[in-house]
Coordinates of N, CA and C in Angstrom, one line a residue:
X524 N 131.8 105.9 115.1 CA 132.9 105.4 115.9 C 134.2 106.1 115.5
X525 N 134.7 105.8 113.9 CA 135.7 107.0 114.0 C 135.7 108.3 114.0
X526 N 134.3 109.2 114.2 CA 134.3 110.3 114.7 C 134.6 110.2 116.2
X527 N 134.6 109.9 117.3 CA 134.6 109.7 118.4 C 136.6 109.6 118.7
X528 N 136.7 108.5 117.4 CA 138.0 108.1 117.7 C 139.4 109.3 117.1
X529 N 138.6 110.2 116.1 CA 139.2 111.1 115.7 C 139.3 112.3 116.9
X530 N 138.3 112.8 117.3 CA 137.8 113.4 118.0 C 138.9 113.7 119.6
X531 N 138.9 111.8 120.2 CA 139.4 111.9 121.0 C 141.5 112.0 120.6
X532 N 141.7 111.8 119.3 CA 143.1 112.3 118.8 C 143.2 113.8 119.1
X533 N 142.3 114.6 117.9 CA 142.6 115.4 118.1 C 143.2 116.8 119.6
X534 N 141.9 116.0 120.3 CA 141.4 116.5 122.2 C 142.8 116.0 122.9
X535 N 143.7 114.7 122.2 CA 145.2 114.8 123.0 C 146.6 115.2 122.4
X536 N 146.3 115.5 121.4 CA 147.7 116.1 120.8 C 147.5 117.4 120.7
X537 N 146.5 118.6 120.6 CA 146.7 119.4 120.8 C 146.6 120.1 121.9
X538 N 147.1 121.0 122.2 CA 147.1 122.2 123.5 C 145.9 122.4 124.2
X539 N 144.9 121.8 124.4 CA 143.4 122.4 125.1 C 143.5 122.4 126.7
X540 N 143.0 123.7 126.8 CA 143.3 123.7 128.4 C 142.3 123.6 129.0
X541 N 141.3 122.8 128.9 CA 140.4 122.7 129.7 C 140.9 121.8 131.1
X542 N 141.5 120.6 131.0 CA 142.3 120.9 132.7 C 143.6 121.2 133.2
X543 N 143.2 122.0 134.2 CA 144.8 122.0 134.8 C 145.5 121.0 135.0
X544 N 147.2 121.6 134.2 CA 148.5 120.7 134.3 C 149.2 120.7 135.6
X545 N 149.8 119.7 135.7 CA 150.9 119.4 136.7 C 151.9 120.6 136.7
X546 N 152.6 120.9 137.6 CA 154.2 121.7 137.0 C 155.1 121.1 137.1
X547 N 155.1 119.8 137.7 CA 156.2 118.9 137.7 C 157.1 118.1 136.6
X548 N 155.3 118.5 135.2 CA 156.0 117.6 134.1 C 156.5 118.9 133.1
X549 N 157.7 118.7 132.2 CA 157.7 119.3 131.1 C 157.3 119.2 130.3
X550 N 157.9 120.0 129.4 CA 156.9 120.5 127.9 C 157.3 119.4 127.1
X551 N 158.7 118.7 127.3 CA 159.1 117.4 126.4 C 158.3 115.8 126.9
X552 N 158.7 116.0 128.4 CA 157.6 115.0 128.7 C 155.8 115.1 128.4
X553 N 155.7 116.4 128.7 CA 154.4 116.5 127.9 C 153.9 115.8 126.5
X554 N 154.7 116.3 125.8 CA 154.7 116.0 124.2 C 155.1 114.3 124.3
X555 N 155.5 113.7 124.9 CA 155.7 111.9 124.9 C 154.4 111.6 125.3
X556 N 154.2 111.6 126.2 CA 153.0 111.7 127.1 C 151.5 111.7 126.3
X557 N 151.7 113.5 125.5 CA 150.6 113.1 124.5 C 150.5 112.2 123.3
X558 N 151.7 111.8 122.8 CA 151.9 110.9 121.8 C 151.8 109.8 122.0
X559 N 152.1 109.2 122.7 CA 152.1 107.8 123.8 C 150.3 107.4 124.1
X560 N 149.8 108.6 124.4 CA 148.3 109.0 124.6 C 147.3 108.2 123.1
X561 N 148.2 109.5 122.2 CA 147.7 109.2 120.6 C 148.0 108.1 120.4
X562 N 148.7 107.3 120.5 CA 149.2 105.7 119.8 C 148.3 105.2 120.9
X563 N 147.9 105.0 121.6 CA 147.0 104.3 122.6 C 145.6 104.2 121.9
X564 N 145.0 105.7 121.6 CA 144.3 105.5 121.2 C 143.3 105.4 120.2
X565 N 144.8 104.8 119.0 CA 144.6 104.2 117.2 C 144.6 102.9 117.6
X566 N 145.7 102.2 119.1 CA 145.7 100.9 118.9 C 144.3 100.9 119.1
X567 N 144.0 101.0 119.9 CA 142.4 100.6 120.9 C 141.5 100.6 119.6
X568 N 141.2 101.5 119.1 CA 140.3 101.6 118.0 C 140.6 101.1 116.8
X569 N 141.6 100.5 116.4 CA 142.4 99.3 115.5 C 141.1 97.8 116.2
X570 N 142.2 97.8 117.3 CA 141.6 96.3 118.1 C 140.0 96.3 117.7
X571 N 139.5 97.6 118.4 CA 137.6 97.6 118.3 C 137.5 97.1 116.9
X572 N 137.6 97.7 115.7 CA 137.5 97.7 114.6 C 137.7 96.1 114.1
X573 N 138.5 95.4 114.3 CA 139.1 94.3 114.4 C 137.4 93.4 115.1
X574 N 137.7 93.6 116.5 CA 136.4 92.7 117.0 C 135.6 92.9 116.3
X575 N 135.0 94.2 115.7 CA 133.5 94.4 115.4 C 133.5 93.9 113.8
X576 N 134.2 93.9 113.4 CA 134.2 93.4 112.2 C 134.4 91.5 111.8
X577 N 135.5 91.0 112.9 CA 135.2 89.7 113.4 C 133.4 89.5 113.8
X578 N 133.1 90.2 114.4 CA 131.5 89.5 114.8 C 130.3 89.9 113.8
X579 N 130.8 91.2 112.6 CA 129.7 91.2 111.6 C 129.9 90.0 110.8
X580 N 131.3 89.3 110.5 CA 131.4 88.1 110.1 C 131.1 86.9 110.3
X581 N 131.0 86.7 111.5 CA 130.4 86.2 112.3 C 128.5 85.6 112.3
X582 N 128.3 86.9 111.9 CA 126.9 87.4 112.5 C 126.6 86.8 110.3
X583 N 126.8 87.1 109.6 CA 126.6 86.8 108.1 C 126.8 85.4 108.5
X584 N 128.0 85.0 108.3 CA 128.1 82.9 108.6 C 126.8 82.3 109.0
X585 N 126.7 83.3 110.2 CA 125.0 82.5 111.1 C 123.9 82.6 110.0
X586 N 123.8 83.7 109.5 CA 122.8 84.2 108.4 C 122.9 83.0 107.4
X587 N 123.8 82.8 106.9 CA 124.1 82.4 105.7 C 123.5 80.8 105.7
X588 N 124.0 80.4 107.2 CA 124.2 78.8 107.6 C 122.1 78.5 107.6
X589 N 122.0 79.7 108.4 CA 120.5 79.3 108.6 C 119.6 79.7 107.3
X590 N 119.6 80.5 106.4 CA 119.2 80.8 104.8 C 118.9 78.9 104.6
X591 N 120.4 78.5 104.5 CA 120.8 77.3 103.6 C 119.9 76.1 104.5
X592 N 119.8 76.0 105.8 CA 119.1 74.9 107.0 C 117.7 75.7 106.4
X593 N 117.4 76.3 106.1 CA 115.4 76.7 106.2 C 115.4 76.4 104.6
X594 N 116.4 76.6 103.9 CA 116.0 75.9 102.6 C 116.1 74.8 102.3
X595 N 117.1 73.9 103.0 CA 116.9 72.1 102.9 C 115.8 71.8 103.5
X596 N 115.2 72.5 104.9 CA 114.1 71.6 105.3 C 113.0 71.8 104.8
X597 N 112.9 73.2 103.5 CA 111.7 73.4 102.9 C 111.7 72.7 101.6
X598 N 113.2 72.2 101.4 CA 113.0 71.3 100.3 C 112.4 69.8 100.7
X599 N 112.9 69.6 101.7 CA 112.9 68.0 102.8 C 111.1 68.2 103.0
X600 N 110.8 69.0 103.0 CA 109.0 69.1 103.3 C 108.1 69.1 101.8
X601 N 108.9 69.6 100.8 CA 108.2 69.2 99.3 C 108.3 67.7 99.3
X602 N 109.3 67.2 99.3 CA 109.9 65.7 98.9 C 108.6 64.8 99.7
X603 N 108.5 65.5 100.8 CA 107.9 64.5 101.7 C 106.2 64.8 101.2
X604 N 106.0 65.4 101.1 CA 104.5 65.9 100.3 C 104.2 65.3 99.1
X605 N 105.2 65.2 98.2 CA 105.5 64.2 97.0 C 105.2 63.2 97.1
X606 N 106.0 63.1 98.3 CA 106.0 60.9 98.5 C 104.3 60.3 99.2
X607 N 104.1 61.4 99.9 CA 102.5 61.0 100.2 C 101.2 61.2 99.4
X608 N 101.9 62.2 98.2 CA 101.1 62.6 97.1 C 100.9 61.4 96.3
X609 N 102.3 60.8 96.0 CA 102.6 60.0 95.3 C 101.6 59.0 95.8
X610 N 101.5 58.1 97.2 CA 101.5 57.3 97.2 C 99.4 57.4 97.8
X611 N 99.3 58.3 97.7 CA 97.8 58.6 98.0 C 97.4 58.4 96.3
X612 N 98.2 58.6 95.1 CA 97.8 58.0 93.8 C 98.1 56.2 93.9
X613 N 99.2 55.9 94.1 CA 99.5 54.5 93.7 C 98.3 53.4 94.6
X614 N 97.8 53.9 95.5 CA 96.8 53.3 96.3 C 95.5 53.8 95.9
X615 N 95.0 54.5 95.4 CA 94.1 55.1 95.1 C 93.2 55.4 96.1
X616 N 93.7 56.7 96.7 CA 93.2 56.9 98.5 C 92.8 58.4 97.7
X617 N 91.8 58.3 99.0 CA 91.1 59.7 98.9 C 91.7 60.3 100.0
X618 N 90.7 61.8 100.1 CA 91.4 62.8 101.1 C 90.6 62.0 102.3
X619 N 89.6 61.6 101.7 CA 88.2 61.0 103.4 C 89.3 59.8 103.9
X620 N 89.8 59.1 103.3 CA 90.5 57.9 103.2 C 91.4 58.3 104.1
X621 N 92.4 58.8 103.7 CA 93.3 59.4 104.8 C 92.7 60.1 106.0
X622 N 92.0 60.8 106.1 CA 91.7 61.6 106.9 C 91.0 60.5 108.2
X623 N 90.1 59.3 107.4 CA 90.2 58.1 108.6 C 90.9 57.7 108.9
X624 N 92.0 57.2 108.2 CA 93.1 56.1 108.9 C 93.6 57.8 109.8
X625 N 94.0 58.7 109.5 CA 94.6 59.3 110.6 C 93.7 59.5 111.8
X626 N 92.6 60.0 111.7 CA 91.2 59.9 112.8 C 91.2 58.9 113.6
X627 N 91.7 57.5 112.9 CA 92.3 56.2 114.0 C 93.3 56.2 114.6
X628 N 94.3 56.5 113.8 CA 95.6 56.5 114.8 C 95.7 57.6 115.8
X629 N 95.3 58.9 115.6 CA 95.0 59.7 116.7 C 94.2 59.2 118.1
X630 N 93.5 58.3 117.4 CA 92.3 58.3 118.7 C 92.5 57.0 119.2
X631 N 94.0 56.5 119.1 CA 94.5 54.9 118.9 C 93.4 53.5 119.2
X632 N 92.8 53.9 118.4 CA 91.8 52.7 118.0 C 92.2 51.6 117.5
X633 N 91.7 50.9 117.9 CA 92.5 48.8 117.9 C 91.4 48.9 116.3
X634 N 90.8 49.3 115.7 CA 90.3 49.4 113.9 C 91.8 49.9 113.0
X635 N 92.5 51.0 113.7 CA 93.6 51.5 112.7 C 94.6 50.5 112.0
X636 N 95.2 49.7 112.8 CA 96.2 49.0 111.5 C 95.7 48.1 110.9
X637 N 94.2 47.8 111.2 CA 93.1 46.8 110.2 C 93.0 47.9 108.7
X638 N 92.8 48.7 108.9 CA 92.3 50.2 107.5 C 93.5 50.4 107.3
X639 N 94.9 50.4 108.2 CA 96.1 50.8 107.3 C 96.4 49.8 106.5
X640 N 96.3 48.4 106.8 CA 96.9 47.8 105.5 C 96.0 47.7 105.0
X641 N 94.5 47.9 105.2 CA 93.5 47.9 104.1 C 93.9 48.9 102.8
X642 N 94.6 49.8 103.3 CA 94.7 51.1 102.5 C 96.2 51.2 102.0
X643 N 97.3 50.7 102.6 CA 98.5 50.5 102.5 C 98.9 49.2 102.3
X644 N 98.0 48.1 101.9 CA 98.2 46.5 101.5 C 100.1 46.0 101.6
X645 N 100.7 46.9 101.1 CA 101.9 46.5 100.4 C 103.3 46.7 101.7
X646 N 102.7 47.9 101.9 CA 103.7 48.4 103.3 C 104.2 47.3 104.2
X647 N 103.5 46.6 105.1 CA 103.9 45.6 106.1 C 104.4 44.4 105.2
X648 N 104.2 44.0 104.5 CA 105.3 43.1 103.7 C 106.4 43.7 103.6
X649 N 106.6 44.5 102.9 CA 107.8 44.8 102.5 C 108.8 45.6 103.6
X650 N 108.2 45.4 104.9 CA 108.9 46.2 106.4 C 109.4 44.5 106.8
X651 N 108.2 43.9 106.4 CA 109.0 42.3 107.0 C 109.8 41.3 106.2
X652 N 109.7 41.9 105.0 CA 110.6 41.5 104.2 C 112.1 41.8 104.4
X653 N 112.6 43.3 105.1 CA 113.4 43.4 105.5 C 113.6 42.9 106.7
X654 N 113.4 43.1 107.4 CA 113.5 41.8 108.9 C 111.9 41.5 109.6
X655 N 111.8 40.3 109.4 CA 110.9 39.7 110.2 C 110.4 39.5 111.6
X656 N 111.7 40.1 112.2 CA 111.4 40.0 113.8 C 110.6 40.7 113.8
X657 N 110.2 42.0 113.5 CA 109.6 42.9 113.8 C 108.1 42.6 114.9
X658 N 107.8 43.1 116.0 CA 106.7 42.7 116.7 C 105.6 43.8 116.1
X659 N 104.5 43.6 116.9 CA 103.2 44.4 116.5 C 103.5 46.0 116.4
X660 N 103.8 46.0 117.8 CA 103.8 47.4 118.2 C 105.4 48.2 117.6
X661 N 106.1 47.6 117.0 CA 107.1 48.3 115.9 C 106.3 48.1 115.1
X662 N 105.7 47.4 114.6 CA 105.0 47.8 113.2 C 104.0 48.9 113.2
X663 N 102.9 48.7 114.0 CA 102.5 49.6 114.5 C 102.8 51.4 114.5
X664 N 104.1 51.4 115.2 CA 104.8 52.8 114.4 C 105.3 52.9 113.6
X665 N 105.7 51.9 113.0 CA 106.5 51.8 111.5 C 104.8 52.6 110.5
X666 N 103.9 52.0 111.1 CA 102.8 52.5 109.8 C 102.6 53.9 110.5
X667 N 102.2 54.4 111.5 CA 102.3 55.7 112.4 C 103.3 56.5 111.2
X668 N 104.4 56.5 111.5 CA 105.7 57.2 110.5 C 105.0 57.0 109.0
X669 N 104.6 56.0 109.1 CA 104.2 56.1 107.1 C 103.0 57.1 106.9
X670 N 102.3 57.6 108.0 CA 101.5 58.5 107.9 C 102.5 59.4 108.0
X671 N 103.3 60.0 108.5 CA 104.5 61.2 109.0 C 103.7 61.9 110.5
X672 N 103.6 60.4 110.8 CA 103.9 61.5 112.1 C 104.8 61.3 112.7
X673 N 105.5 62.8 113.7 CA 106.9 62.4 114.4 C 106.7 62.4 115.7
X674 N 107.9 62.2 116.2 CA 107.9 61.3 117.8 C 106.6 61.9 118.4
X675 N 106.7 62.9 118.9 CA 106.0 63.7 119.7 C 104.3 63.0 119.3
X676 N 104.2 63.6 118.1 CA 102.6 62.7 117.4 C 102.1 61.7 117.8
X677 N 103.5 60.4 117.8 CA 103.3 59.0 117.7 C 103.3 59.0 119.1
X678 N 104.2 59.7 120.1 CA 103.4 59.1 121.5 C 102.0 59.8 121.8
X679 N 101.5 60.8 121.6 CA 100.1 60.8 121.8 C 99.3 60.2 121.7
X680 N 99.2 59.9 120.2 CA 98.7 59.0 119.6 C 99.1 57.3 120.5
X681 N 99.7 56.9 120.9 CA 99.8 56.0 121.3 C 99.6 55.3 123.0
X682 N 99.7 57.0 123.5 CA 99.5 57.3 125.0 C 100.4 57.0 125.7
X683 N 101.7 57.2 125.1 CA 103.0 56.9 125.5 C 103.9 57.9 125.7
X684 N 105.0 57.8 126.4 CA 105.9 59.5 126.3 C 106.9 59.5 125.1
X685 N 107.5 60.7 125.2 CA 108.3 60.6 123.5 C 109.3 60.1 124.1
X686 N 109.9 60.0 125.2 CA 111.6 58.8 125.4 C 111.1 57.9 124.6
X687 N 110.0 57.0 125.3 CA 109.6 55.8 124.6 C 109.5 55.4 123.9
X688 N 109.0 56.2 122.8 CA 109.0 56.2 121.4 C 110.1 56.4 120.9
X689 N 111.2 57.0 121.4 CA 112.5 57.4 120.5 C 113.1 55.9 121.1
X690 N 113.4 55.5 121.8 CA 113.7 53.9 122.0 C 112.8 52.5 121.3
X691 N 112.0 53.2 121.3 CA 111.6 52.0 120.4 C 112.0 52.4 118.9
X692 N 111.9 53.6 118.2 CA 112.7 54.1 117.3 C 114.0 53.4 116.8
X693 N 114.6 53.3 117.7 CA 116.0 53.5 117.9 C 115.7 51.4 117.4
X694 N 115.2 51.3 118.3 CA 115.2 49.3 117.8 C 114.6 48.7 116.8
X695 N 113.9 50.1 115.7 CA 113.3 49.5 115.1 C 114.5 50.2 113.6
X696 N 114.9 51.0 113.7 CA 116.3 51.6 112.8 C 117.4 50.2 113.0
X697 N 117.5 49.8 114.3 CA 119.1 48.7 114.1 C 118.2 47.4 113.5
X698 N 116.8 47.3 113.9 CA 116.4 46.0 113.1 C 116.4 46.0 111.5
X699 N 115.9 47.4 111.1 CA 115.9 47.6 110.0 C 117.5 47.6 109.0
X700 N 118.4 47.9 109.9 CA 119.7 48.3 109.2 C 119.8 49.9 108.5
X701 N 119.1 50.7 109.0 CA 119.0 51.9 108.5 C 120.2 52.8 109.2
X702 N 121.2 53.3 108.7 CA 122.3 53.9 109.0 C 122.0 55.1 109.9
X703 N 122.6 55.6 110.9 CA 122.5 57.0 111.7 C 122.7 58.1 110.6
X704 N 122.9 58.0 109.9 CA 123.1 59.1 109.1 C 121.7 59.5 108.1
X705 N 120.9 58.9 108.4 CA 119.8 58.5 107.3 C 118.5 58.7 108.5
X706 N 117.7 59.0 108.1 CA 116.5 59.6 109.0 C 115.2 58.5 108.7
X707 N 115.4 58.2 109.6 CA 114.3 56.7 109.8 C 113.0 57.2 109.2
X708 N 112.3 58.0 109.0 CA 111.1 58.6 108.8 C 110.7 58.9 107.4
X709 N 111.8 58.9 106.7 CA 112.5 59.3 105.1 C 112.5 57.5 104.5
X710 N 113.4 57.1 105.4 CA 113.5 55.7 104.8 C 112.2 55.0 105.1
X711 N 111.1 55.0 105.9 CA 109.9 54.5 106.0 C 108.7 55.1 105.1
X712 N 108.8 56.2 104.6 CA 108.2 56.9 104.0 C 108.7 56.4 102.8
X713 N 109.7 56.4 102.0 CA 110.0 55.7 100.4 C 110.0 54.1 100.1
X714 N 109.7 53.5 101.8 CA 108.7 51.7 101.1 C 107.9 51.8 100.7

């Protein structure tokens, strides 16, 4: 770029005659003319320099911002592997164990929240411990989420669309008292 921009300095301040001049202008107006020329074309390539350098900075920020977002959610996906590791010990569940209760709730079988609290005993107390109102079918996804599944999962699994589920979501976070700032799925996952 500043060969180009050098390039085109040099091609107006000096004498090159590649096209024919006016005769109308002089040799003083000439020389304004070409300098007027030259300053035109340091601003321009000042300004360029200026934007392109604004957007490589630009362009790092994005880099930087998304580095740090792929590394929270790869930390947020250990924690969460922990907590089901954890709690596949505190229950003393197998891999077959899990792999049925999930084989129910996929295939939304009226057996699944009989084998989840068979296998998760402690869970639904302690969801109704915090509020009682809670009906079936919020509890229902309350244990859905304790497996980790997300919206999308839980309406298949349920044969429902995902608005649906994000509304019933949403009434089961204000029953709970769980803050917007706090990810319902996190806080159901560490009962």
């Amino acid at each position: 770029m500043s060969v180009v921009a050098a390039n085109f300095i040099v091609c107006m301040y000096f004498d090159l005659d590649f096209l024919p001049r006016s005769g109308y202008i002089n040799q003083e107006d000439l020389r304004t003319i070409k300098l007027l020329n030259v300053l035109f074309a340091i601003t321009t390539f000042l300004i360029d320099i200026y934007f392109v350098s604004q957007k490589d900075k630009l362009i790092h920020g994005l880099k930087k911002e998304t580095e740090i977002k792929d590394s929270t959610i790869g930390d947020l996906q250990k924690v969460n592997n922990e907590l089901m590791y954890q709690q596949v010990i505190n229950n003393n569940l197998t891999q077959d164990n899990i792999a049925e209760i999930i084989n129910l709730a996929e295939d939304n079988s009226p057996l699944f929240f009989e084998k989840f609290q068979l296998f998760f005993p402690e869970f639904i107390p302690k969801i109704l411990s915090i509020n009682n109102g809670l009906i079936y079918s919020e509890l229902h996804i309350c244990a859905l989420m304790r497996l980790n599944f997300d919206t999308k999962k839980i309406a298949t699994s349920i044969n429902s669309s995902v608005r649906a589920v994000e509304s019933r979501k949403y009434r089961i976070r204000k029953k709970l008292n769980i803050t917007s700032n706090m990810n319902i799925n996190n806080f159901i996952l560490k009962i």
